[in-house]
Amino acid sequence: MSNEPNGNQNTSVLEENKIKAEEIKEAANKLFLAKKYEAAIEKYSEAINLNPNVAAYYANRSFAYFKTEAFGYAITDADKAIKLDLRAAANMNLCKFKDALRDFRIVMKRSPDDKDAKAKFTECEKIVKRMAFEKAIEVDSPKNLAETFDVNTIVVEPSYDGPKLEDGKITKEFIEEMMERFKNQKRIHKKHAFQIILAVRKIMLETPSLVDITIPQDSNLTVCGDVHGQYYDFINIFKINGVPSETNMYLFNGDFVDRGSFSLEVILTLFAYKWLYPKSLYLTRGNHETDDMNKVYGFEGEVKAKFSEEMFELFSETFSTLPLAHLINQKILVVHGGLFSRDDVTLDDIRNIDRFGKKQLDHGSLMCELLWSDPQPQPGRGPSKRGVGIQFGPDVTENFLKRNNLELLIRSHEVKENGYVIEHNGKCITVFSAPNYCDTIGNKGAIINITSDLKLDYKTFEAVPHPNIRPMAYASQFGGLFT
């Protein structure tokens, strides 16, 4: 059964179907309360198929879609249920702030005493005004901060007792000491944080949009999916699989930040290893390495709280330099999201994408689809459940691989119960590396080890304990309302 929102309201329904639909809705509600959102969506869909005239069924399914981050479907159901507050919330999560503000304004007129609605309206209005102001500043000051920033003017105080970059060079010992310091919820000096970011930006400016990786015979490449600021689960990957080295290679496939409240620690560790091992550790840009997502889901607030607005701006500039895809041994393509709305896309098209300076994504572009699209079980293409990118079927995957002489597509972007899923007749693999995502989902994390002869081995792992800081602790007031 397809769970894409559908159904025509005001149709004639047998009384027995109405009764059955109510029973199924109650079962769906229990599944929702048990946080089994996918199963709840199935049940709400059954109820809607029996009786498409009940707005509450669409509203409830919209909430379930919201919990699974299928914001596009959530908006469609909210439209049918006339749930303007939920539609506004979904639009906020899609970073469509002006659309969200319009709905919140209507909700405020209808319910002027609703404190929750007022808080969301105020936060949304604040974001819209701030974005307009930042856009005006960009017009007046087109230069990148990195081009004018002088890290040498920053003094490391004698009282600083953390690791130091001697002569501005990264070492394995520095990273190990930094990671231990992060584990104990301490920071490194801001000078060293800036040095790490600037060093990686310089590397990325010389990196193509599609990076070719060749795995040497004595080496192994591990592909990791989203880690989303879950630092303690992130360093557990190294405990399970070994730290990065020249022979123990890693490819982290986007969405390093947001959601989890230790995103800064994750990204500084990844950047430090990238600086140390530029040919052994690789980073793909994800849809959360963008300004609009960082404003809602916590990374911007976290960097400002732990360091400064200036440092967030430098991260933003560096994220816009990250490559969009990796090609392993000429046969395995790794992207964060998925494939395209066009049939004729080639690897050269990906190589030729001009990604530099794009802090946000143009909807409908190849770059946007690489970072946002998802696979679907049925053939062909469909509208995105998220409201951005597309959904692509097994035939689309097969045709793309055949056209480009590839064997396999590896992508991330979606939480999976067991950490990974193999679909599209074995040609499309999803890997997700943030276990117990947002401290609520209960999923495993997974990684994929790939040998030089392209044999794949999957490792799964459970979440580990972390300090008592909730996910999205640094998110905007709005973001915190929807964790």
Tab-separated table of C-alpha atoms in Angstrom:
chain	number	residue	atom	x	y	z
A	1	MET	CA	0.000	0.000	0.000
A	2	SER	CA	1.309	3.437	-0.860
A	3	ASN	CA	1.405	5.853	2.067
A	4	GLU	CA	1.602	8.947	-0.093
A	5	PRO	CA	-1.216	11.296	0.947
A	6	ASN	CA	-4.284	10.697	-1.197
A	7	GLY	CA	-8.024	10.317	-0.923
A	8	ASN	CA	-11.031	12.350	-1.904
A	9	GLN	CA	-13.160	13.873	0.816
A	10	ASN	CA	-16.979	14.013	0.953
A	11	THR	CA	-17.484	10.589	-0.622
A	12	SER	CA	-20.238	8.194	0.418
A	13	VAL	CA	-19.013	5.723	3.068
A	14	LEU	CA	-20.740	2.605	4.403
A	15	GLU	CA	-21.509	2.692	8.119
A	16	GLU	CA	-19.511	-0.489	8.719
A	17	ASN	CA	-16.482	1.132	7.086
A	18	LYS	CA	-16.835	4.167	9.342
A	19	ILE	CA	-16.800	1.916	12.425
A	20	LYS	CA	-13.841	-0.084	11.119
A	21	ALA	CA	-11.941	3.112	10.285
A	22	GLU	CA	-12.390	4.384	13.847
A	23	GLU	CA	-11.042	1.105	15.243
A	24	ILE	CA	-8.009	1.323	12.972
A	25	LYS	CA	-7.459	4.970	13.921
A	26	GLU	CA	-7.375	3.993	17.610
A	27	ALA	CA	-4.789	1.306	16.813
A	28	ALA	CA	-2.772	3.905	14.888
A	29	ASN	CA	-2.916	6.302	17.845
A	30	LYS	CA	-1.442	3.611	20.118
A	31	LEU	CA	1.372	3.008	17.632
A	32	PHE	CA	2.043	6.753	17.493
A	33	LEU	CA	2.250	6.975	21.298
A	34	ALA	CA	4.683	4.035	21.214
A	35	LYS	CA	6.820	6.080	18.754
A	36	LYS	CA	6.260	3.520	16.000
A	37	TYR	CA	5.582	6.261	13.481
A	38	GLU	CA	5.938	4.288	10.240
A	39	ALA	CA	3.497	1.647	11.491
A	40	ALA	CA	1.133	4.414	12.630
A	41	ILE	CA	1.235	5.947	9.134
A	42	GLU	CA	0.230	2.563	7.677
A	43	LYS	CA	-2.762	2.370	10.007
A	44	TYR	CA	-3.877	5.967	9.474
A	45	SER	CA	-3.698	5.282	5.725
A	46	GLU	CA	-5.935	2.235	6.171
A	47	ALA	CA	-8.455	4.351	8.069
A	48	ILE	CA	-8.386	7.026	5.357
A	49	ASN	CA	-8.929	4.415	2.642
A	50	LEU	CA	-12.024	3.192	4.495
A	51	ASN	CA	-13.341	6.667	5.273
A	52	PRO	CA	-11.644	9.614	3.535
A	53	ASN	CA	-14.093	12.158	5.016
A	54	VAL	CA	-12.581	12.526	8.515
A	55	ALA	CA	-10.192	15.466	8.862
A	56	ALA	CA	-8.720	14.056	12.086
A	57	TYR	CA	-7.280	11.060	10.203
A	58	TYR	CA	-5.323	13.388	7.929
A	59	ALA	CA	-4.250	15.536	10.896
A	60	ASN	CA	-3.016	12.499	12.827
A	61	ARG	CA	-1.172	11.099	9.826
A	62	SER	CA	0.326	14.532	9.262
A	63	PHE	CA	1.754	14.449	12.795
A	64	ALA	CA	3.210	11.001	12.104
A	65	TYR	CA	4.767	12.200	8.840
A	66	PHE	CA	6.177	15.160	10.769
A	67	LYS	CA	7.884	12.789	13.205
A	68	THR	CA	9.495	10.854	10.334
A	69	GLU	CA	10.653	14.128	8.717
A	70	ALA	CA	8.396	13.561	5.688
A	71	PHE	CA	7.519	17.246	5.793
A	72	GLY	CA	6.182	17.364	2.236
A	73	TYR	CA	3.587	14.688	3.012
A	74	ALA	CA	2.878	16.395	6.365
A	75	ILE	CA	1.994	19.608	4.529
A	76	THR	CA	-0.317	17.766	2.104
A	77	ASP	CA	-2.213	16.111	4.963
A	78	ALA	CA	-2.294	19.323	6.975
A	79	ASP	CA	-3.896	21.040	3.970
A	80	LYS	CA	-6.635	18.404	3.934
A	81	ALA	CA	-7.141	18.657	7.677
A	82	ILE	CA	-6.930	22.470	7.531
A	83	LYS	CA	-4.265	22.318	10.248
A	84	LEU	CA	-2.526	25.618	9.588
A	85	ASP	CA	-0.291	25.377	12.664
A	86	LEU	CA	1.047	21.982	11.566
A	87	ARG	CA	1.498	23.124	7.972
A	88	ALA	CA	3.413	26.139	9.254
A	89	ALA	CA	5.596	23.896	11.410
A	90	ALA	CA	6.376	21.627	8.459
A	91	ASN	CA	7.242	24.640	6.314
A	92	MET	CA	9.573	25.851	9.055
A	93	ASN	CA	11.347	22.481	9.060
A	94	LEU	CA	11.720	22.813	5.281
A	95	CYS	CA	13.135	26.306	5.901
A	96	LYS	CA	10.250	27.880	3.958
A	97	PHE	CA	10.067	30.618	6.543
A	98	LYS	CA	7.859	33.086	4.671
A	99	ASP	CA	5.219	30.407	3.971
A	100	ALA	CA	5.352	29.386	7.624
A	101	LEU	CA	5.013	32.989	8.795
A	102	ARG	CA	1.897	33.467	6.643
A	103	ASP	CA	0.199	30.459	8.282
A	104	PHE	CA	1.296	31.411	11.803
A	105	ARG	CA	-0.153	34.889	11.247
A	106	ILE	CA	-3.541	33.353	10.372
A	107	VAL	CA	-3.346	31.040	13.402
A	108	MET	CA	-2.638	34.059	15.616
A	109	LYS	CA	-5.683	35.899	14.284
A	110	ARG	CA	-7.876	32.884	14.955
A	111	SER	CA	-6.411	32.164	18.400
A	112	PRO	CA	-4.857	35.362	19.791
A	113	ASP	CA	-4.550	33.889	23.316
A	114	ASP	CA	-2.697	30.731	22.187
A	115	LYS	CA	0.732	31.098	23.866
A	116	ASP	CA	2.267	28.253	21.886
A	117	ALA	CA	1.152	29.743	18.567
A	118	LYS	CA	2.424	33.157	19.648
A	119	ALA	CA	5.857	31.750	20.519
A	120	LYS	CA	6.145	30.033	17.131
A	121	PHE	CA	4.943	33.150	15.291
A	122	THR	CA	7.451	35.358	17.127
A	123	GLU	CA	10.360	33.009	16.452
A	124	CYS	CA	9.441	32.609	12.789
A	125	GLU	CA	9.092	36.368	12.339
A	126	LYS	CA	12.484	36.842	13.987
A	127	ILE	CA	14.135	34.391	11.558
A	128	VAL	CA	12.522	36.042	8.494
A	129	LYS	CA	13.714	39.497	9.620
A	130	ARG	CA	17.201	38.210	10.428
A	131	MET	CA	17.546	36.526	7.035
A	132	ALA	CA	16.481	39.741	5.275
A	133	PHE	CA	19.067	41.675	7.288
A	134	GLU	CA	21.819	39.125	6.548
A	135	LYS	CA	20.983	39.229	2.846
A	136	ALA	CA	21.326	43.017	2.878
A	137	ILE	CA	24.695	42.732	4.618
A	138	GLU	CA	25.885	40.210	2.007
A	139	VAL	CA	25.074	42.685	-0.760
A	140	ASP	CA	27.040	45.409	1.019
A	141	SER	CA	29.942	43.082	1.956
A	142	PRO	CA	30.442	40.508	-0.821
A	143	LYS	CA	33.880	39.371	0.436
A	144	ASN	CA	34.241	36.107	2.334
A	145	LEU	CA	35.307	36.347	5.966
A	146	ALA	CA	38.045	33.785	5.277
A	147	GLU	CA	39.708	36.172	2.828
A	148	THR	CA	40.149	38.911	5.429
A	149	PHE	CA	40.429	36.887	8.657
A	150	ASP	CA	43.891	36.924	10.255
A	151	VAL	CA	44.183	34.058	12.719
A	152	ASN	CA	47.681	35.174	13.737
A	153	THR	CA	46.235	38.146	15.624
A	154	ILE	CA	44.592	35.772	18.122
A	155	VAL	CA	46.710	35.180	21.232
A	156	VAL	CA	46.674	31.885	23.141
A	157	GLU	CA	46.646	32.860	26.805
A	158	PRO	CA	49.247	31.280	29.132
A	159	SER	CA	46.385	29.922	31.256
A	160	TYR	CA	45.120	27.710	28.388
A	161	ASP	CA	45.793	24.081	29.339
A	162	GLY	CA	44.549	22.282	26.214
A	163	PRO	CA	46.293	20.901	23.112
A	164	LYS	CA	48.257	23.342	20.954
A	165	LEU	CA	49.068	23.485	17.255
A	166	GLU	CA	52.806	24.002	17.210
A	167	ASP	CA	53.938	26.103	14.234
A	168	GLY	CA	50.380	25.909	12.875
A	169	LYS	CA	50.683	22.191	11.997
A	170	ILE	CA	48.234	19.401	12.816
A	171	THR	CA	49.427	16.188	14.485
A	172	LYS	CA	47.843	12.902	15.519
A	173	GLU	CA	48.693	13.700	19.136
A	174	PHE	CA	46.868	17.031	18.947
A	175	ILE	CA	43.713	15.322	17.627
A	176	GLU	CA	43.801	12.591	20.269
A	177	GLU	CA	44.166	15.147	23.054
A	178	MET	CA	41.447	17.326	21.500
A	179	MET	CA	39.008	14.395	21.280
A	180	GLU	CA	39.610	13.508	24.928
A	181	ARG	CA	39.073	17.129	25.886
A	182	PHE	CA	35.792	17.179	23.946
A	183	LYS	CA	34.754	13.958	25.653
A	184	ASN	CA	35.157	15.767	28.988
A	185	GLN	CA	33.037	18.679	27.670
A	186	LYS	CA	35.960	21.072	27.436
A	187	ARG	CA	36.855	23.267	24.454
A	188	ILE	CA	40.013	23.903	22.520
A	189	HIS	CA	41.306	27.429	22.136
A	190	LYS	CA	39.434	29.469	19.565
A	191	LYS	CA	42.664	30.148	17.660
A	192	HIS	CA	43.161	26.437	17.014
A	193	ALA	CA	39.504	25.980	16.050
A	194	PHE	CA	39.851	28.774	13.479
A	195	GLN	CA	43.122	27.272	12.189
A	196	ILE	CA	41.449	23.895	11.634
A	197	ILE	CA	38.501	25.396	9.748
A	198	LEU	CA	40.703	27.592	7.553
A	199	ALA	CA	43.024	24.692	6.717
A	200	VAL	CA	40.131	22.504	5.575
A	201	ARG	CA	38.573	25.323	3.573
A	202	LYS	CA	41.860	25.683	1.698
A	203	ILE	CA	41.899	21.925	0.921
A	204	MET	CA	38.280	21.973	-0.243
A	205	LEU	CA	38.793	24.932	-2.560
A	206	GLU	CA	41.170	22.713	-4.518
A	207	THR	CA	38.808	19.701	-4.457
A	208	PRO	CA	36.431	18.858	-7.347
A	209	SER	CA	32.672	18.456	-6.865
A	210	LEU	CA	33.013	14.727	-7.649
A	211	VAL	CA	36.032	13.209	-5.883
A	212	ASP	CA	37.689	10.057	-7.226
A	213	ILE	CA	38.843	7.626	-4.522
A	214	THR	CA	41.058	4.628	-5.212
A	215	ILE	CA	41.371	2.138	-2.333
A	216	PRO	CA	44.945	0.777	-2.201
A	217	GLN	CA	45.363	-2.994	-1.767
A	218	ASP	CA	46.615	-2.689	1.809
A	219	SER	CA	43.800	-0.327	2.814
A	220	ASN	CA	40.131	-0.298	3.740
A	221	LEU	CA	37.537	2.455	3.239
A	222	THR	CA	34.677	2.860	5.721
A	223	VAL	CA	31.563	4.740	4.576
A	224	CYS	CA	29.633	6.388	7.422
A	225	GLY	CA	26.207	7.979	7.125
A	226	ASP	CA	24.659	10.856	9.075
A	227	VAL	CA	26.151	11.398	12.552
A	228	HIS	CA	24.175	14.584	13.339
A	229	GLY	CA	26.181	15.996	16.209
A	230	GLN	CA	26.018	12.822	18.317
A	231	TYR	CA	29.669	13.096	19.365
A	232	TYR	CA	29.768	10.163	21.773
A	233	ASP	CA	28.254	7.798	19.194
A	234	PHE	CA	30.602	9.307	16.608
A	235	ILE	CA	33.794	8.538	18.567
A	236	ASN	CA	32.384	5.078	19.311
A	237	ILE	CA	32.717	4.395	15.558
A	238	PHE	CA	36.478	4.837	15.941
A	239	LYS	CA	36.457	2.548	18.981
A	240	ILE	CA	34.661	-0.147	16.949
A	241	ASN	CA	36.438	0.364	13.647
A	242	GLY	CA	39.752	2.088	14.426
A	243	VAL	CA	40.766	5.729	14.132
A	244	PRO	CA	41.451	7.242	10.705
A	245	SER	CA	44.900	6.595	9.265
A	246	GLU	CA	46.545	6.387	5.861
A	247	THR	CA	45.346	2.772	5.500
A	248	ASN	CA	42.151	2.937	7.608
A	249	MET	CA	40.334	5.334	5.308
A	250	TYR	CA	36.956	6.982	5.993
A	251	LEU	CA	34.236	8.668	3.975
A	252	PHE	CA	31.685	10.547	6.089
A	253	ASN	CA	28.658	11.065	3.878
A	254	GLY	CA	27.164	14.351	5.064
A	255	ASP	CA	24.936	15.656	7.866
A	256	PHE	CA	27.743	15.929	10.381
A	257	VAL	CA	25.924	18.665	12.312
A	258	ASP	CA	22.470	19.727	13.600
A	259	ARG	CA	20.019	17.842	15.807
A	260	GLY	CA	22.662	16.520	18.209
A	261	SER	CA	24.055	19.070	20.676
A	262	PHE	CA	27.725	18.176	20.192
A	263	SER	CA	27.894	19.133	16.521
A	264	LEU	CA	30.861	21.456	17.013
A	265	GLU	CA	32.909	18.649	18.541
A	266	VAL	CA	32.011	16.323	15.661
A	267	ILE	CA	32.866	18.754	12.880
A	268	LEU	CA	36.122	19.979	14.440
A	269	THR	CA	37.255	16.360	14.853
A	270	LEU	CA	36.355	15.524	11.250
A	271	PHE	CA	38.030	18.682	9.949
A	272	ALA	CA	41.159	17.980	12.019
A	273	TYR	CA	41.443	14.461	10.581
A	274	LYS	CA	40.817	15.830	7.081
A	275	TRP	CA	43.707	18.227	7.580
A	276	LEU	CA	45.951	15.416	8.882
A	277	TYR	CA	44.939	12.831	6.252
A	278	PRO	CA	43.665	14.731	3.183
A	279	LYS	CA	43.920	11.600	0.978
A	280	SER	CA	42.487	9.154	3.515
A	281	LEU	CA	39.509	10.942	5.085
A	282	TYR	CA	36.745	12.279	2.855
A	283	LEU	CA	33.693	14.435	3.562
A	284	THR	CA	30.530	14.766	1.458
A	285	ARG	CA	28.229	17.737	1.868
A	286	GLY	CA	24.794	16.878	3.255
A	287	ASN	CA	21.560	18.851	3.240
A	288	HIS	CA	22.326	19.978	6.807
A	289	GLU	CA	25.575	21.654	5.772
A	290	THR	CA	23.544	24.706	4.745
A	291	ASP	CA	22.694	28.000	6.441
A	292	ASP	CA	18.941	27.603	6.490
A	293	MET	CA	19.031	24.176	8.173
A	294	ASN	CA	21.677	25.327	10.668
A	295	LYS	CA	19.450	28.225	11.747
A	296	VAL	CA	16.601	25.885	12.717
A	297	TYR	CA	18.287	22.671	13.842
A	298	GLY	CA	20.895	23.960	16.252
A	299	PHE	CA	24.364	24.229	14.721
A	300	GLU	CA	24.330	28.007	14.369
A	301	GLY	CA	23.150	28.459	17.946
A	302	GLU	CA	25.691	25.943	19.231
A	303	VAL	CA	28.689	27.600	17.549
A	304	LYS	CA	27.591	31.044	18.743
A	305	ALA	CA	27.114	29.738	22.291
A	306	LYS	CA	30.437	27.896	22.453
A	307	PHE	CA	32.548	30.338	20.402
A	308	SER	CA	31.198	33.182	18.280
A	309	GLU	CA	29.055	34.348	15.370
A	310	GLU	CA	32.283	34.921	13.458
A	311	MET	CA	33.165	31.236	13.739
A	312	PHE	CA	29.746	30.172	12.473
A	313	GLU	CA	30.202	32.406	9.446
A	314	LEU	CA	33.533	30.705	8.728
A	315	PHE	CA	31.915	27.269	9.049
A	316	SER	CA	29.190	28.418	6.669
A	317	GLU	CA	31.747	29.516	4.087
A	318	THR	CA	33.601	26.197	4.474
A	319	PHE	CA	30.459	24.061	4.167
A	320	SER	CA	29.836	25.688	0.788
A	321	THR	CA	33.190	24.312	-0.415
A	322	LEU	CA	32.512	20.659	0.503
A	323	PRO	CA	32.349	18.206	-2.449
A	324	LEU	CA	28.990	16.731	-3.458
A	325	ALA	CA	29.858	13.140	-4.375
A	326	HIS	CA	32.607	10.521	-4.283
A	327	LEU	CA	33.427	7.794	-6.798
A	328	ILE	CA	35.071	4.687	-5.335
A	329	ASN	CA	37.302	2.684	-7.688
A	330	GLN	CA	35.275	4.031	-10.627
A	331	LYS	CA	32.351	1.737	-9.698
A	332	ILE	CA	30.563	2.932	-6.544
A	333	LEU	CA	28.984	6.384	-6.396
A	334	VAL	CA	28.458	7.849	-2.922
A	335	VAL	CA	26.136	10.844	-2.447
A	336	HIS	CA	24.236	12.124	0.564
A	337	GLY	CA	20.697	12.096	-0.829
A	338	GLY	CA	20.069	10.484	-4.190
A	339	LEU	CA	19.402	10.732	-7.898
A	340	PHE	CA	17.789	13.160	-10.278
A	341	SER	CA	14.567	14.295	-11.946
A	342	ARG	CA	16.322	13.903	-15.329
A	343	ASP	CA	17.361	10.706	-17.109
A	344	ASP	CA	20.416	12.081	-18.862
A	345	VAL	CA	22.644	13.045	-15.921
A	346	THR	CA	26.255	11.868	-16.206
A	347	LEU	CA	29.215	11.824	-13.845
A	348	ASP	CA	30.647	14.743	-15.805
A	349	ASP	CA	27.502	16.729	-15.020
A	350	ILE	CA	28.208	16.180	-11.318
A	351	ARG	CA	31.878	17.073	-11.772
A	352	ASN	CA	30.889	20.322	-13.461
A	353	ILE	CA	28.520	21.570	-10.739
A	354	ASP	CA	29.719	24.944	-9.454
A	355	ARG	CA	29.154	24.482	-5.731
A	356	PHE	CA	31.368	27.225	-4.331
A	357	GLY	CA	29.685	29.965	-2.347
A	358	LYS	CA	26.272	28.264	-2.318
A	359	LYS	CA	25.342	28.402	1.349
A	360	GLN	CA	21.763	27.435	0.476
A	361	LEU	CA	20.447	25.227	-2.309
A	362	ASP	CA	18.412	26.117	-5.392
A	363	HIS	CA	15.367	23.839	-5.424
A	364	GLY	CA	15.253	21.683	-8.534
A	365	SER	CA	18.983	21.945	-9.222
A	366	LEU	CA	21.231	18.891	-9.609
A	367	MET	CA	23.012	19.945	-6.434
A	368	CYS	CA	19.775	20.088	-4.460
A	369	GLU	CA	18.650	16.679	-5.714
A	370	LEU	CA	22.028	15.126	-4.840
A	371	LEU	CA	21.585	16.284	-1.244
A	372	TRP	CA	17.820	15.794	-0.754
A	373	SER	CA	16.376	12.961	-2.894
A	374	ASP	CA	15.251	9.554	-1.552
A	375	PRO	CA	14.666	6.119	-3.089
A	376	GLN	CA	11.162	4.665	-3.420
A	377	PRO	CA	10.164	1.004	-3.964
A	378	GLN	CA	7.915	1.604	-6.986
A	379	PRO	CA	9.319	2.302	-10.475
A	380	GLY	CA	9.638	5.797	-11.888
A	381	ARG	CA	9.813	9.040	-9.973
A	382	GLY	CA	7.520	10.647	-7.449
A	383	PRO	CA	7.208	13.857	-5.461
A	384	SER	CA	9.442	14.022	-2.415
A	385	LYS	CA	7.897	13.096	0.919
A	386	ARG	CA	10.125	15.844	2.340
A	387	GLY	CA	8.936	18.535	-0.039
A	388	VAL	CA	12.460	18.980	-1.475
A	389	GLY	CA	14.202	16.862	-4.117
A	390	ILE	CA	12.448	13.828	-5.619
A	391	GLN	CA	11.843	10.141	-4.979
A	392	PHE	CA	13.391	7.712	-7.461
A	393	GLY	CA	12.562	4.090	-8.180
A	394	PRO	CA	14.678	0.988	-8.908
A	395	ASP	CA	14.475	1.547	-12.665
A	396	VAL	CA	15.871	5.078	-12.258
A	397	THR	CA	18.763	3.695	-10.207
A	398	GLU	CA	19.461	0.904	-12.687
A	399	ASN	CA	19.386	3.238	-15.704
A	400	PHE	CA	21.665	5.795	-14.038
A	401	LEU	CA	24.213	3.149	-13.038
A	402	LYS	CA	24.145	1.560	-16.490
A	403	ARG	CA	24.535	4.904	-18.266
A	404	ASN	CA	27.579	5.761	-16.153
A	405	ASN	CA	29.178	2.290	-16.062
A	406	LEU	CA	28.670	1.998	-12.288
A	407	GLU	CA	27.779	-0.960	-10.088
A	408	LEU	CA	26.310	0.588	-6.950
A	409	LEU	CA	24.844	3.717	-5.348
A	410	ILE	CA	25.502	4.357	-1.641
A	411	ARG	CA	23.593	7.162	0.051
A	412	SER	CA	22.519	8.249	3.555
A	413	HIS	CA	19.966	10.919	4.552
A	414	GLU	CA	17.370	8.568	6.111
A	415	VAL	CA	17.243	6.942	9.530
A	416	LYS	CA	16.931	3.139	9.264
A	417	GLU	CA	15.943	0.743	12.042
A	418	ASN	CA	18.997	-1.464	11.561
A	419	GLY	CA	21.303	1.360	10.464
A	420	TYR	CA	21.294	0.361	6.800
A	421	VAL	CA	18.976	-0.909	4.075
A	422	ILE	CA	19.746	-2.595	0.744
A	423	GLU	CA	17.111	-1.928	-1.931
A	424	HIS	CA	16.571	-1.445	-5.665
A	425	ASN	CA	17.633	-5.030	-6.401
A	426	GLY	CA	20.821	-4.587	-4.405
A	427	LYS	CA	21.879	-1.490	-6.363
A	428	CYS	CA	21.036	1.195	-3.774
A	429	ILE	CA	22.261	1.103	-0.169
A	430	THR	CA	21.285	3.561	2.570
A	431	VAL	CA	23.639	3.869	5.563
A	432	PHE	CA	22.838	5.930	8.669
A	433	SER	CA	25.344	6.215	11.529
A	434	ALA	CA	23.476	8.068	14.312
A	435	PRO	CA	22.039	5.373	16.626
A	436	ASN	CA	18.962	6.206	18.710
A	437	TYR	CA	18.581	9.282	16.547
A	438	CYS	CA	17.649	12.365	18.603
A	439	ASP	CA	17.481	10.128	21.690
A	440	THR	CA	14.019	8.947	20.591
A	441	ILE	CA	14.009	6.650	17.550
A	442	GLY	CA	15.736	3.574	19.004
A	443	ASN	CA	17.486	2.696	15.728
A	444	LYS	CA	20.923	1.154	15.355
A	445	GLY	CA	23.754	2.925	13.591
A	446	ALA	CA	25.721	1.304	10.769
A	447	ILE	CA	28.912	1.680	8.762
A	448	ILE	CA	30.103	-0.053	5.575
A	449	ASN	CA	33.662	-1.349	5.218
A	450	ILE	CA	34.846	-1.580	1.611
A	451	THR	CA	38.003	-3.407	0.499
A	452	SER	CA	40.160	-2.645	-2.527
A	453	ASP	CA	38.332	-5.350	-4.512
A	454	LEU	CA	34.985	-3.744	-3.544
A	455	LYS	CA	33.771	-6.339	-1.050
A	456	LEU	CA	31.283	-4.790	1.393
A	457	ASP	CA	30.989	-5.627	5.091
A	458	TYR	CA	28.328	-4.030	7.308
A	459	LYS	CA	28.795	-3.263	10.994
A	460	THR	CA	25.901	-2.154	13.195
A	461	PHE	CA	26.068	-0.653	16.675
A	462	GLU	CA	23.880	0.661	19.487
A	463	ALA	CA	23.914	4.127	21.022
A	464	VAL	CA	26.284	4.842	23.910
A	465	PRO	CA	25.622	7.071	26.954
A	466	HIS	CA	26.224	10.798	26.646
A	467	PRO	CA	26.067	13.793	29.013
A	468	ASN	CA	22.614	14.941	30.027
A	469	ILE	CA	22.215	17.552	27.298
A	470	ARG	CA	19.139	17.058	25.133
A	471	PRO	CA	19.197	17.055	21.320
A	472	MET	CA	18.700	20.483	19.745
A	473	ALA	CA	19.599	22.216	23.008
A	474	TYR	CA	21.024	25.095	20.964
A	475	ALA	CA	18.225	25.232	18.376
A	476	SER	CA	16.081	28.297	17.873
A	477	GLN	CA	13.076	28.557	20.157
A	478	PHE	CA	11.034	27.206	17.270
A	479	GLY	CA	13.344	24.249	16.712
A	480	GLY	CA	13.162	23.318	20.370
A	481	LEU	CA	9.383	23.180	20.170
A	482	PHE	CA	9.518	20.286	17.723
A	483	THR	CA	12.172	17.900	19.069
